[in-house]
Every structure is written in structure tokens, then in C-alpha cells.
C-alpha atoms as a printed R data frame, in Angstrom:
    type eleno elety resid chain resno        x       y      z
1   ATOM     1    CA   UNK     A     1 -123.827  78.559 87.701
2   ATOM     2    CA   UNK     A     2 -127.215  78.826 88.189
3   ATOM     3    CA   UNK     A     3 -125.668  79.959 84.999
4   ATOM     4    CA   UNK     A     4 -125.560  81.250 82.013
5   ATOM     5    CA   UNK     A     5 -124.576  78.814 80.078
6   ATOM     6    CA   UNK     A     6 -126.685  75.715 80.208
7   ATOM     7    CA   UNK     A     7 -128.683  75.835 77.693
8   ATOM     8    CA   UNK     A     8 -128.285  78.362 75.088
9   ATOM     9    CA   UNK     A     9 -131.028  77.680 72.596
10  ATOM    10    CA   UNK     A    10 -129.013  79.066 69.749
11  ATOM    11    CA   UNK     A    11 -130.101  82.459 69.166
12  ATOM    12    CA   UNK     A    12 -128.650  84.448 66.583
13  ATOM    13    CA   UNK     A    13 -129.345  87.140 68.733
14  ATOM    14    CA   UNK     A    14 -130.208  86.898 71.836
15  ATOM    15    CA   UNK     A    15 -131.252  90.033 73.600
16  ATOM    16    CA   UNK     A    16 -134.571  90.041 74.103
17  ATOM    17    CA   UNK     A    17 -131.653  87.934 73.408
18  ATOM    18    CA   UNK     A    18 -132.906  88.090 69.347
19  ATOM    19    CA   UNK     A    19 -130.628  86.497 66.867
20  ATOM    20    CA   UNK     A    20 -129.141  87.437 63.781
21  ATOM    21    CA   UNK     A    21 -128.064  84.089 63.604
22  ATOM    22    CA   UNK     A    22 -129.629  82.249 61.138
23  ATOM    23    CA   UNK     A    23 -128.327  81.785 57.745
24  ATOM    24    CA   UNK     A    24 -130.516  83.234 54.898
25  ATOM    25    CA   UNK     A    25 -128.610  81.554 52.049
26  ATOM    26    CA   UNK     A    26 -125.058  81.734 51.835
27  ATOM    27    CA   UNK     A    27 -124.739  85.828 50.704
28  ATOM    28    CA   UNK     A    28 -123.283  88.093 52.637
29  ATOM    29    CA   UNK     A    29 -126.665  90.478 52.106
30  ATOM    30    CA   UNK     A    30 -128.660  87.820 54.565
31  ATOM    31    CA   UNK     A    31 -131.052  89.536 57.145
32  ATOM    32    CA   UNK     A    32 -130.762  88.476 60.447
33  ATOM    33    CA   UNK     A    33 -133.517  86.288 61.543
34  ATOM    34    CA   UNK     A    34 -134.792  86.201 64.729
35  ATOM    35    CA   UNK     A    35 -134.502  82.939 66.710
36  ATOM    36    CA   UNK     A    36 -134.809  82.069 70.146
37  ATOM    37    CA   UNK     A    37 -132.566  83.190 72.932
38  ATOM    38    CA   UNK     A    38 -129.909  81.084 74.134
39  ATOM    39    CA   UNK     A    39 -131.170  79.802 77.140
40  ATOM    40    CA   UNK     A    40 -128.483  79.184 80.316
41  ATOM    41    CA   UNK     A    41 -129.029  76.776 82.546
42  ATOM    42    CA   UNK     A    42 -128.214  77.950 86.502
43  ATOM    43    CA   UNK     A    43 -125.600  75.490 87.747
44  ATOM    44    CA   UNK     A    44 -123.985  74.502 91.214
45  ATOM    45    CA   UNK     A    45 -121.152  76.652 92.537
46  ATOM    46    CA   UNK     A    46 -119.225  73.878 90.809
47  ATOM    47    CA   UNK     A    47 -121.496  73.140 87.840
48  ATOM    48    CA   UNK     A    48 -121.630  69.724 86.098
49  ATOM    49    CA   UNK     A    49 -123.341  71.179 82.835
50  ATOM    50    CA   UNK     A    50 -123.270  74.461 81.045
51  ATOM    51    CA   UNK     A    51 -126.105  76.790 81.912
52  ATOM    52    CA   UNK     A    52 -126.627  78.591 78.518
53  ATOM    53    CA   UNK     A    53 -128.478  77.356 75.547
54  ATOM    54    CA   UNK     A    54 -127.837  77.906 72.181
55  ATOM    55    CA   UNK     A    55 -130.519  79.046 69.835
56  ATOM    56    CA   UNK     A    56 -130.128  76.633 67.017
57  ATOM    57    CA   UNK     A    57 -132.659  75.595 64.699
58  ATOM    58    CA   UNK     A    58 -132.971  72.351 66.347
59  ATOM    59    CA   UNK     A    59 -131.550  72.826 69.965
60  ATOM    60    CA   UNK     A    60 -130.383  69.580 71.541
61  ATOM    61    CA   UNK     A    61 -132.431  68.677 74.800
62  ATOM    62    CA   UNK     A    62 -131.341  69.808 78.000
63  ATOM    63    CA   UNK     A    63 -129.126  67.520 79.801
64  ATOM    64    CA   UNK     A    64 -130.868  67.873 83.369
65  ATOM    65    CA   UNK     A    65 -134.052  65.969 84.103
66  ATOM    66    CA   UNK     A    66 -136.906  68.702 83.538
67  ATOM    67    CA   UNK     A    67 -140.493  68.672 84.805
68  ATOM    68    CA   UNK     A    68 -143.229  68.224 82.050
69  ATOM    69    CA   UNK     A    69 -144.422  71.438 80.511
70  ATOM    70    CA   UNK     A    70 -147.627  72.899 82.312
71  ATOM    71    CA   UNK     A    71 -150.668  73.408 80.505
72  ATOM    72    CA   UNK     A    72 -151.045  77.250 79.718
73  ATOM    73    CA   UNK     A    73 -153.410  79.204 81.600
74  ATOM    74    CA   UNK     A    74 -154.895  82.565 80.107
75  ATOM    75    CA   UNK     A    75 -155.073  84.962 82.703
76  ATOM    76    CA   UNK     A    76 -157.988  86.976 83.392
77  ATOM    77    CA   UNK     A    77 -158.010  90.638 81.780
78  ATOM    78    CA   UNK     A    78 -156.354  93.227 83.771
79  ATOM    79    CA   UNK     A    79 -158.684  95.419 85.506
80  ATOM    80    CA   UNK     A    80 -155.975  98.242 85.236
81  ATOM    81    CA   UNK     A    81 -153.561  99.320 82.929
82  ATOM    82    CA   UNK     A    82 -150.248  98.619 83.630
83  ATOM    83    CA   UNK     A    83 -148.166 100.888 84.892
84  ATOM    84    CA   UNK     A    84 -145.752 102.627 82.900
85  ATOM    85    CA   UNK     A    85 -141.982 101.532 82.959
86  ATOM    86    CA   UNK     A    86 -138.902 103.604 82.003
87  ATOM    87    CA   UNK     A    87 -137.463 102.650 78.872
88  ATOM    88    CA   UNK     A    88 -133.853 103.548 78.129
89  ATOM    89    CA   UNK     A    89 -133.200 106.126 75.643
90  ATOM    90    CA   UNK     A    90 -130.295 105.304 74.695
91  ATOM    91    CA   UNK     A    91 -130.107 101.385 74.088
92  ATOM    92    CA   UNK     A    92 -131.100  99.900 71.012
93  ATOM    93    CA   UNK     A    93 -134.273  97.668 70.789
94  ATOM    94    CA   UNK     A    94 -134.309  95.265 68.083
95  ATOM    95    CA   UNK     A    95 -137.201  95.351 66.354
96  ATOM    96    CA   UNK     A    96 -137.865  91.355 65.295
97  ATOM    97    CA   UNK     A    97 -137.489  89.911 68.925
98  ATOM    98    CA   UNK     A    98 -140.128  87.153 69.622
99  ATOM    99    CA   UNK     A    99 -141.649  89.307 72.342
100 ATOM   100    CA   UNK     A   100 -142.671  92.180 70.014
101 ATOM   101    CA   UNK     A   101 -143.626  89.369 67.181
102 ATOM   102    CA   UNK     A   102 -146.188  87.780 69.996
103 ATOM   103    CA   UNK     A   103 -147.332  91.232 70.673
104 ATOM   104    CA   UNK     A   104 -148.127  91.940 67.160
105 ATOM   105    CA   UNK     A   105 -149.972  89.137 66.745
106 ATOM   106    CA   UNK     A   106 -151.977  88.842 69.463
107 ATOM   107    CA   UNK     A   107 -153.428  92.274 69.967
108 ATOM   108    CA   UNK     A   108 -156.605  91.420 71.897
109 ATOM   109    CA   UNK     A   109 -154.795  88.858 74.046
110 ATOM   110    CA   UNK     A   110 -155.491  90.021 77.988
111 ATOM   111    CA   UNK     A   111 -151.855  89.554 78.560
112 ATOM   112    CA   UNK     A   112 -150.737  91.808 76.136
113 ATOM   113    CA   UNK     A   113 -150.556  95.315 77.258
114 ATOM   114    CA   UNK     A   114 -148.465  94.156 80.367
115 ATOM   115    CA   UNK     A   115 -146.128  91.906 77.882
116 ATOM   116    CA   UNK     A   116 -145.740  94.890 75.858
117 ATOM   117    CA   UNK     A   117 -144.887  97.750 78.019
118 ATOM   118    CA   UNK     A   118 -142.937  95.840 80.894
119 ATOM   119    CA   UNK     A   119 -140.859  93.619 78.834
120 ATOM   120    CA   UNK     A   120 -141.244  93.501 75.074
121 ATOM   121    CA   UNK     A   121 -140.214  97.367 74.768
122 ATOM   122    CA   UNK     A   122 -137.028  97.176 76.689
123 ATOM   123    CA   UNK     A   123 -133.840  97.005 74.821
124 ATOM   124    CA   UNK     A   124 -132.154  93.672 74.958
125 ATOM   125    CA   UNK     A   125 -129.179  91.735 73.732
126 ATOM   126    CA   UNK     A   126 -129.102  90.521 70.272
127 ATOM   127    CA   UNK     A   127 -127.029  87.077 69.957
128 ATOM   128    CA   UNK     A   128 -125.269  85.576 67.136
129 ATOM   129    CA   UNK     A   129 -125.068  81.990 67.870
130 ATOM   130    CA   UNK     A   130 -124.999  80.403 64.240
131 ATOM   131    CA   UNK     A   131 -121.813  79.706 62.960
132 ATOM   132    CA   UNK     A   132 -122.692  80.970 59.281
133 ATOM   133    CA   UNK     A   133 -119.087  83.067 58.301
134 ATOM   134    CA   UNK     A   134 -120.653  83.576 54.927
135 ATOM   135    CA   UNK     A   135 -122.999  85.873 56.459
136 ATOM   136    CA   UNK     A   136 -121.763  86.905 59.811
137 ATOM   137    CA   UNK     A   137 -120.707  90.411 58.598
138 ATOM   138    CA   UNK     A   138 -123.835  91.682 57.320
139 ATOM   139    CA   UNK     A   139 -126.229  90.221 60.022
140 ATOM   140    CA   UNK     A   140 -124.380  91.883 62.668
141 ATOM   141    CA   UNK     A   141 -123.837  95.480 60.214
142 ATOM   142    CA   UNK     A   142 -127.480  94.935 60.122
143 ATOM   143    CA   UNK     A   143 -128.352  95.563 63.756
144 ATOM   144    CA   UNK     A   144 -125.138  97.987 64.217
145 ATOM   145    CA   UNK     A   145 -126.491 100.340 61.425
146 ATOM   146    CA   UNK     A   146 -130.072 100.216 62.702
147 ATOM   147    CA   UNK     A   147 -128.909 101.209 66.059
148 ATOM   148    CA   UNK     A   148 -126.724 103.845 64.738
149 ATOM   149    CA   UNK     A   149 -129.547 105.639 62.971
150 ATOM   150    CA   UNK     A   150 -131.327 106.039 65.649
151 ATOM   151    CA   UNK     A   151 -128.341 107.063 67.827
152 ATOM   152    CA   UNK     A   152 -128.731 104.083 70.380
153 ATOM   153    CA   UNK     A   153 -126.275 101.652 71.668
154 ATOM   154    CA   UNK     A   154 -126.816  98.041 70.377
155 ATOM   155    CA   UNK     A   155 -125.798  94.771 72.666
156 ATOM   156    CA   UNK     A   156 -124.474  91.854 70.904
157 ATOM   157    CA   UNK     A   157 -123.373  88.476 71.801
158 ATOM   158    CA   UNK     A   158 -120.949  86.405 69.757
159 ATOM   159    CA   UNK     A   159 -121.451  83.014 70.715
160 ATOM   160    CA   UNK     A   160 -119.716  80.628 68.318
161 ATOM   161    CA   UNK     A   161 -116.576  79.397 70.231
162 ATOM   162    CA   UNK     A   162 -115.596  75.931 69.669
163 ATOM   163    CA   UNK     A   163 -116.660  73.292 72.299
164 ATOM   164    CA   UNK     A   164 -119.443  75.717 73.228
165 ATOM   165    CA   UNK     A   165 -121.575  74.643 76.540
166 ATOM   166    CA   UNK     A   166 -119.276  71.642 76.741
167 ATOM   167    CA   UNK     A   167 -120.973  69.501 74.431
168 ATOM   168    CA   UNK     A   168 -124.251  70.310 76.641
169 ATOM   169    CA   UNK     A   169 -127.959  71.490 75.367
170 ATOM   170    CA   UNK     A   170 -126.242  74.671 73.508
171 ATOM   171    CA   UNK     A   171 -123.362  72.882 72.015
172 ATOM   172    CA   UNK     A   172 -122.219  74.213 68.432
173 ATOM   173    CA   UNK     A   173 -119.907  76.783 67.570
174 ATOM   174    CA   UNK     A   174 -116.998  76.852 65.196
175 ATOM   175    CA   UNK     A   175 -115.150  73.820 64.246
176 ATOM   176    CA   UNK     A   176 -111.645  74.852 65.453
177 ATOM   177    CA   UNK     A   177 -110.322  78.140 66.842
178 ATOM   178    CA   UNK     A   178 -108.970  78.959 63.687
179 ATOM   179    CA   UNK     A   179 -112.069  79.005 62.099
180 ATOM   180    CA   UNK     A   180 -113.494  80.865 65.284
181 ATOM   181    CA   UNK     A   181 -110.690  83.376 64.934
182 ATOM   182    CA   UNK     A   182 -111.763  84.168 61.493
183 ATOM   183    CA   UNK     A   183 -115.352  84.396 62.153
184 ATOM   184    CA   UNK     A   184 -114.653  86.910 64.723
185 ATOM   185    CA   UNK     A   185 -112.458  89.018 62.182
186 ATOM   186    CA   UNK     A   186 -115.706  88.973 59.898
187 ATOM   187    CA   UNK     A   187 -117.891  89.692 63.053
188 ATOM   188    CA   UNK     A   188 -115.807  92.808 63.768
189 ATOM   189    CA   UNK     A   189 -116.040  94.066 60.361
190 ATOM   190    CA   UNK     A   190 -119.919  94.451 60.706
191 ATOM   191    CA   UNK     A   191 -119.465  96.618 64.417
192 ATOM   192    CA   UNK     A   192 -119.480  99.876 62.419
193 ATOM   193    CA   UNK     A   193 -118.051 102.995 64.303
194 ATOM   194    CA   UNK     A   194 -120.771 104.005 66.588
195 ATOM   195    CA   UNK     A   195 -120.846 102.578 70.386
196 ATOM   196    CA   UNK     A   196 -121.823  99.078 70.716
197 ATOM   197    CA   UNK     A   197 -121.775  96.752 73.852
198 ATOM   198    CA   UNK     A   198 -120.215  93.029 72.944
199 ATOM   199    CA   UNK     A   199 -121.024  90.529 75.347
200 ATOM   200    CA   UNK     A   200 -118.259  88.127 74.115
201 ATOM   201    CA   UNK     A   201 -118.923  84.332 74.867
202 ATOM   202    CA   UNK     A   202 -121.156  83.418 77.809
203 ATOM   203    CA   UNK     A   203 -119.776  80.482 79.627
204 ATOM   204    CA   UNK     A   204 -116.543  80.310 77.642
205 ATOM   205    CA   UNK     A   205 -114.529  81.224 80.673
206 ATOM   206    CA   UNK     A   206 -116.333  80.191 83.563
207 ATOM   207    CA   UNK     A   207 -117.292  77.022 82.025
208 ATOM   208    CA   UNK     A   208 -114.059  75.321 80.355
209 ATOM   209    CA   UNK     A   209 -113.844  72.347 83.011
210 ATOM   210    CA   UNK     A   210 -114.316  69.685 79.992
211 ATOM   211    CA   UNK     A   211 -110.986  70.907 78.288
212 ATOM   212    CA   UNK     A   212 -107.479  69.903 79.022
213 ATOM   213    CA   UNK     A   213 -105.500  72.597 80.528
214 ATOM   214    CA   UNK     A   214 -103.482  73.029 77.366
215 ATOM   215    CA   UNK     A   215 -107.104  73.314 75.341
216 ATOM   216    CA   UNK     A   216 -108.328  75.734 77.876
217 ATOM   217    CA   UNK     A   217 -105.183  78.094 77.279
218 ATOM   218    CA   UNK     A   218 -105.606  77.904 73.640
219 ATOM   219    CA   UNK     A   219 -109.244  78.804 74.293
220 ATOM   220    CA   UNK     A   220 -108.501  81.765 76.231
221 ATOM   221    CA   UNK     A   221 -105.820  83.089 74.099
222 ATOM   222    CA   UNK     A   222 -108.219  83.081 71.476
223 ATOM   223    CA   UNK     A   223 -110.722  84.860 73.358
224 ATOM   224    CA   UNK     A   224 -107.697  87.724 74.359
225 ATOM   225    CA   UNK     A   225 -107.281  88.050 70.533
226 ATOM   226    CA   UNK     A   226 -111.133  88.291 69.807
227 ATOM   227    CA   UNK     A   227 -111.094  91.185 72.115
228 ATOM   228    CA   UNK     A   228 -108.396  93.040 70.349
229 ATOM   229    CA   UNK     A   229 -109.734  92.264 67.182
230 ATOM   230    CA   UNK     A   230 -113.245  93.528 68.275
231 ATOM   231    CA   UNK     A   231 -112.019  96.845 69.578
232 ATOM   232    CA   UNK     A   232 -109.316  97.593 66.736
233 ATOM   233    CA   UNK     A   233 -112.130  97.472 64.247
234 ATOM   234    CA   UNK     A   234 -114.399  99.991 66.452
235 ATOM   235    CA   UNK     A   235 -112.572 101.668 68.918
236 ATOM   236    CA   UNK     A   236 -116.055 102.759 70.358
237 ATOM   237    CA   UNK     A   237 -116.622  98.928 71.012
238 ATOM   238    CA   UNK     A   238 -117.022  97.942 74.907
239 ATOM   239    CA   UNK     A   239 -116.005  94.292 75.004
240 ATOM   240    CA   UNK     A   240 -116.922  92.275 78.261
241 ATOM   241    CA   UNK     A   241 -115.611  88.905 79.161
242 ATOM   242    CA   UNK     A   242 -117.478  86.206 81.003
243 ATOM   243    CA   UNK     A   243 -117.182  86.040 84.937
244 ATOM   244    CA   UNK     A   244 -119.879  83.345 85.651
245 ATOM   245    CA   UNK     A   245 -121.815  84.821 88.685
246 ATOM   246    CA   UNK     A   246 -121.791  84.974 92.254
247 ATOM   247    CA   UNK     A   247 -122.639  81.672 93.413
248 ATOM   248    CA   UNK     A   248 -120.653  79.725 90.754
249 ATOM   249    CA   UNK     A   249 -116.821  80.240 91.214
250 ATOM   250    CA   UNK     A   250 -114.840  82.611 93.378
251 ATOM   251    CA   UNK     A   251 -113.576  85.551 92.581
252 ATOM   252    CA   UNK     A   252 -110.109  84.856 92.510
253 ATOM   253    CA   UNK     A   253 -110.464  81.807 90.591
254 ATOM   254    CA   UNK     A   254 -112.478  83.907 87.978
255 ATOM   255    CA   UNK     A   255 -109.719  86.609 87.922
256 ATOM   256    CA   UNK     A   256 -107.242  84.246 87.043
257 ATOM   257    CA   UNK     A   257 -108.920  82.985 84.127
258 ATOM   258    CA   UNK     A   258 -110.024  86.134 82.998
259 ATOM   259    CA   UNK     A   259 -106.472  87.900 83.205
260 ATOM   260    CA   UNK     A   260 -105.281  84.623 80.823
261 ATOM   261    CA   UNK     A   261 -107.976  85.715 78.429
262 ATOM   262    CA   UNK     A   262 -107.262  89.096 78.069
263 ATOM   263    CA   UNK     A   263 -109.893  90.682 80.397
264 ATOM   264    CA   UNK     A   264 -107.161  92.622 82.316
265 ATOM   265    CA   UNK     A   265 -106.057  94.447 79.255
266 ATOM   266    CA   UNK     A   266 -107.265  97.875 77.896
267 ATOM   267    CA   UNK     A   267 -106.473  96.724 74.393
268 ATOM   268    CA   UNK     A   268 -108.654  93.987 74.578
269 ATOM   269    CA   UNK     A   269 -111.220  94.214 77.322
270 ATOM   270    CA   UNK     A   270 -113.325  96.850 79.112
271 ATOM   271    CA   UNK     A   271 -114.389  94.780 82.303
272 ATOM   272    CA   UNK     A   272 -116.523  91.570 83.204
273 ATOM   273    CA   UNK     A   273 -120.044  90.466 82.788
274 ATOM   274    CA   UNK     A   274 -122.175  88.106 85.242
275 ATOM   275    CA   UNK     A   275 -125.189  86.618 85.794
276 ATOM   276    CA   UNK     A   276 -126.487  85.916 82.369
277 ATOM   277    CA   UNK     A   277 -129.424  83.546 82.023
278 ATOM   278    CA   UNK     A   278 -129.322  83.270 85.824
279 ATOM   279    CA   UNK     A   279 -131.577  84.780 88.694
280 ATOM   280    CA   UNK     A   280 -128.740  85.849 91.501
281 ATOM   281    CA   UNK     A   281 -130.017  89.485 92.959
282 ATOM   282    CA   UNK     A   282 -128.046  92.646 91.855
283 ATOM   283    CA   UNK     A   283 -126.553  93.547 94.967
284 ATOM   284    CA   UNK     A   284 -124.734  90.101 95.347
285 ATOM   285    CA   UNK     A   285 -123.667  90.084 92.172
286 ATOM   286    CA   UNK     A   286 -122.514  93.572 92.294
287 ATOM   287    CA   UNK     A   287 -120.352  92.562 95.405
288 ATOM   288    CA   UNK     A   288 -118.953  89.882 93.130
289 ATOM   289    CA   UNK     A   289 -117.528  91.747 90.176
290 ATOM   290    CA   UNK     A   290 -116.180  94.420 92.253
291 ATOM   291    CA   UNK     A   291 -114.486  91.584 94.202
292 ATOM   292    CA   UNK     A   292 -113.467  89.876 90.808
293 ATOM   293    CA   UNK     A   293 -112.162  93.357 89.042
294 ATOM   294    CA   UNK     A   294 -109.986  94.334 92.270
295 ATOM   295    CA   UNK     A   295 -108.737  90.596 92.014
296 ATOM   296    CA   UNK     A   296 -108.038  90.985 88.280
297 ATOM   297    CA   UNK     A   297 -106.218  94.099 88.199
298 ATOM   298    CA   UNK     A   298 -105.765  96.052 85.224
299 ATOM   299    CA   UNK     A   299 -106.611  99.492 84.543
300 ATOM   300    CA   UNK     A   300 -109.000 101.239 86.780
301 ATOM   301    CA   UNK     A   301 -111.382 102.048 83.702
302 ATOM   302    CA   UNK     A   302 -112.405  98.325 83.738
303 ATOM   303    CA   UNK     A   303 -115.835  97.801 84.657
304 ATOM   304    CA   UNK     A   304 -118.955  95.531 84.843
305 ATOM   305    CA   UNK     A   305 -122.061  94.727 83.482
306 ATOM   306    CA   UNK     A   306 -124.807  92.447 85.167
307 ATOM   307    CA   UNK     A   307 -127.679  90.688 83.622
308 ATOM   308    CA   UNK     A   308 -130.902  91.530 85.496
309 ATOM   309    CA   UNK     A   309 -133.270  90.273 82.852
310 ATOM   310    CA   UNK     A   310 -134.695  87.849 85.435
311 ATOM   311    CA   UNK     A   311 -133.645  88.411 88.990
312 ATOM   312    CA   UNK     A   312 -136.211  90.680 90.337
313 ATOM   313    CA   UNK     A   313 -138.034  87.624 92.032
314 ATOM   314    CA   UNK     A   314 -136.899  85.276 94.428
315 ATOM   315    CA   UNK     A   315 -133.770  83.495 93.715
316 ATOM   316    CA   UNK     A   316 -134.567  79.444 93.313
317 ATOM   317    CA   UNK     A   317 -132.094  76.977 95.181
318 ATOM   318    CA   UNK     A   318 -129.373  75.540 93.079
319 ATOM   319    CA   UNK     A   319 -130.461  73.019 90.668
320 ATOM   320    CA   UNK     A   320 -134.075  74.936 89.839
321 ATOM   321    CA   UNK     A   321 -133.224  76.199 86.811
322 ATOM   322    CA   UNK     A   322 -135.867  75.479 84.423
323 ATOM   323    CA   UNK     A   323 -138.527  78.103 84.017
324 ATOM   324    CA   UNK     A   324 -138.709  78.408 88.023
325 ATOM   325    CA   UNK     A   325 -141.715  80.000 89.229
326 ATOM   326    CA   UNK     A   326 -141.576  83.351 91.241
327 ATOM   327    CA   UNK     A   327 -139.080  85.093 88.748
328 ATOM   328    CA   UNK     A   328 -139.898  88.837 88.069
329 ATOM   329    CA   UNK     A   329 -137.659  91.257 85.519
330 ATOM   330    CA   UNK     A   330 -135.211  92.801 87.409
331 ATOM   331    CA   UNK     A   331 -133.769  96.283 86.875
332 ATOM   332    CA   UNK     A   332 -134.810  98.026 83.868
333 ATOM   333    CA   UNK     A   333 -131.821  98.005 81.042
334 ATOM   334    CA   UNK     A   334 -129.493 101.164 81.544
335 ATOM   335    CA   UNK     A   335 -125.990 102.281 80.708
336 ATOM   336    CA   UNK     A   336 -126.193 104.569 83.753
337 ATOM   337    CA   UNK     A   337 -126.006 102.655 86.999
338 ATOM   338    CA   UNK     A   338 -125.163 105.078 89.579
339 ATOM   339    CA   UNK     A   339 -122.677 102.393 91.067
340 ATOM   340    CA   UNK     A   340 -119.165 102.453 91.332
341 ATOM   341    CA   UNK     A   341 -117.686 100.110 88.421
342 ATOM   342    CA   UNK     A   342 -120.910  99.098 87.082
343 ATOM   343    CA   UNK     A   343 -121.418 100.189 83.847
344 ATOM   344    CA   UNK     A   344 -124.583  98.739 82.915
345 ATOM   345    CA   UNK     A   345 -127.703  96.301 83.764
346 ATOM   346    CA   UNK     A   346 -128.329  94.692 80.797
347 ATOM   347    CA   UNK     A   347 -131.037  92.167 79.621
348 ATOM   348    CA   UNK     A   348 -128.891  89.427 78.187
349 ATOM   349    CA   UNK     A   349 -130.982  86.628 78.340
350 ATOM   350    CA   UNK     A   350 -134.162  87.058 76.385
351 ATOM   351    CA   UNK     A   351 -137.136  87.347 79.348
352 ATOM   352    CA   UNK     A   352 -140.053  85.439 78.368
353 ATOM   353    CA   UNK     A   353 -138.088  83.018 76.425
354 ATOM   354    CA   UNK     A   354 -138.432  79.405 78.002
355 ATOM   355    CA   UNK     A   355 -135.889  77.505 79.342
356 ATOM   356    CA   UNK     A   356 -137.488  74.464 77.761
357 ATOM   357    CA   UNK     A   357 -140.285  73.725 80.389
358 ATOM   358    CA   UNK     A   358 -143.114  75.997 79.932
359 ATOM   359    CA   UNK     A   359 -142.325  75.522 76.102
360 ATOM   360    CA   UNK     A   360 -139.620  74.324 73.489
361 ATOM   361    CA   UNK     A   361 -136.265  75.999 74.672
362 ATOM   362    CA   UNK     A   362 -135.927  79.669 73.420
363 ATOM   363    CA   UNK     A   363 -139.699  79.670 72.501
364 ATOM   364    CA   UNK     A   364 -141.528  82.752 73.513
365 ATOM   365    CA   UNK     A   365 -143.763  81.416 76.440
366 ATOM   366    CA   UNK     A   366 -146.398  84.206 76.775
367 ATOM   367    CA   UNK     A   367 -147.869  82.761 80.314
368 ATOM   368    CA   UNK     A   368 -144.243  82.690 81.709
369 ATOM   369    CA   UNK     A   369 -143.382  86.485 80.198
370 ATOM   370    CA   UNK     A   370 -146.768  87.448 81.647
371 ATOM   371    CA   UNK     A   371 -145.673  86.273 85.000
372 ATOM   372    CA   UNK     A   372 -142.303  87.800 84.683
373 ATOM   373    CA   UNK     A   373 -143.995  91.124 83.629
374 ATOM   374    CA   UNK     A   374 -146.684  91.637 85.609
């Protein structure tokens, strides 16, 4: 796919993808640490590598050849103040994102006002990409309890499936499905009782070609279990499953995989998500997820959320996935789209965090963020 899983630089939370993934010491009282957002490398219709990156402390190099980073250019100060952008009043904004950290540390930078108002102030996802079972409950709880105190809805991304990214740049996760199941149990224990959106394991379904048929079946069964556990722990949790994106696999193919992974059951699923870390236009993704939902079957209540964090500009051609030029922020995050079966437009991939060309994978790149936002 121009895909979501192509190189997640392990993010504990990637939304903005801020992450709560770093283990602060072994105690379950560890405070979530912002790490880089997983970057998902867009892949071809039949990808040879995973598009998402994990935000791990030492991300693996991307498997695709990448151009050398260009030197940073400081733009001229803006003559006009940036136009105000509507910010969701019901989605939670994680306060320790890389974007907000940069804003706080660069108050006199001429790019700050644009980056702050248009990008950093928007609610984004929080990724949990480090497999640290002893601290995962408290790290998730830190996010969900803070959101509940504000009366807002957090977006959380569990990202620790075994054989993550098929051994690519975002590789990592649990050592076995048994370990993963136990980790999900602990993840679910931190969800609280308020409304929360769960983006379950980007690329885990669309990107599984490196596995045997038997191993895929076992993975999908574990994902079906994960959905049931998450929703049983918090009936107000809305769990969405990986549907890839519109230029990767066909709707029928994805529907078959999604059904096997539990996405058609109201006991484990609220629907599907698409376009994570990719650049496909929103209208095309709407058509794709509706086709996929129709093919999937299941209750009429199932819907879809679409990642619009970087799809407001041009759509790069296949293979051009690493910080491509001409990208813009897409539709602002919201859970009120006005579109049938489209439950939300969300910023799941953290905009402004590099895919690995303008900066290290997952590192906030102000020039890149400024170009996206202006």
C-alpha cells in the first residue's frame, strides 16, 4: 500500500501519533513517554514491504531506497497570521506530542504559529508500540483517564502483534501470539469506562503475506479475540480493524480477511479503518471502505474511520512514500463526518514526523510540518 505499515518508527503513541510506548522502568506506574510516530510507508497495490514504521527507540532502517535528506531551509516569517482552523471539541489532544514539544521549545521560530495552529493543536492518535507488558496498563490508563477528565475521546493504537511489519522497518512486537494475547488483556485493563477509539494493529491484516496460511489464520483468530477483550473491558470502546487502503488490495479480498479476523462481529468490532500513513484522497477512501463494508457483511452499525493526516494535497505515485513533496494536511479530525457509514476522519499517522528522509524516522521535522500546514 502506499501504506500504513511501511515503517512505523515505533511509537508508543502515534497520533500525532504520540506514544506511550516507552518503558520507564518496569513498574506499572510508568508514565507514558512520547516517542516517534510509526511511519507507514506507502506500498504498491500488492506491496512487497510493509508501509508502517514503528516508533521504537532504535528503529530499523527502511528497506526501500530513500533519497538523502535535504538541508533544512528556514522559511521567511509569515506576513499574515495563519487562518484559524476548527479544532475538534470532543477528541482528545495528547499534550506531550513531538509537535507540541517543538512548539514550546521554539516560540520565536517564524514557522511556529502555522505549525501550532494548524497541526500541533489538532487531536491525534496515541500509539503503543513497545512490547512492555509490565507497564502497558498504566500507560494506557494515563491517556484514557486524562481524556475522560476533559470529557474527550482519545484515539489509541495498540501496535505489538508478533511478526509486525513482516520483519520490515517497523518490525517488533510480542514474541508469540500467547504473549500478545496477555498484552492485550493488560492493554484493555487501562481503557477505563469512557468512550475511546481503538485502531487495532495497523497492517496486521492487509500485510500478512509473509506468513503461511496457518500462521495468518492464527493471527486473525488472535485479533478477533483482541476485539472481544477490548470491548468486554470497556463497552464504550469503539474498535476498528485494518482494511489497508484503496490502492492496495481489492475490497472483496480485504473483506474475506477482515471477516476471518472478527471485524464482521459486533462482539469484537465497530468497523474498519483505512489509509493510515498514506496519502490517498478522502473521497476515494470513502468509496473503498463502503465497498469493503458491503462485502464484509455483519451488522448495519459497522462503520469506518479514515486517516486524513496527510491527504490534503497531491497523491504521490506508487513508490514515492518517503516524505514526498506537495503533501498537505487533510480534513480536520472529527467524529462527525456527515457521511453514511463514515464514523470519523482521524489523524492516525502523526503529521510532521518524518518517514526517514527529512529527518530520522519518526522524528519531528519542522520544515516538513510547515509545508504540510501552510
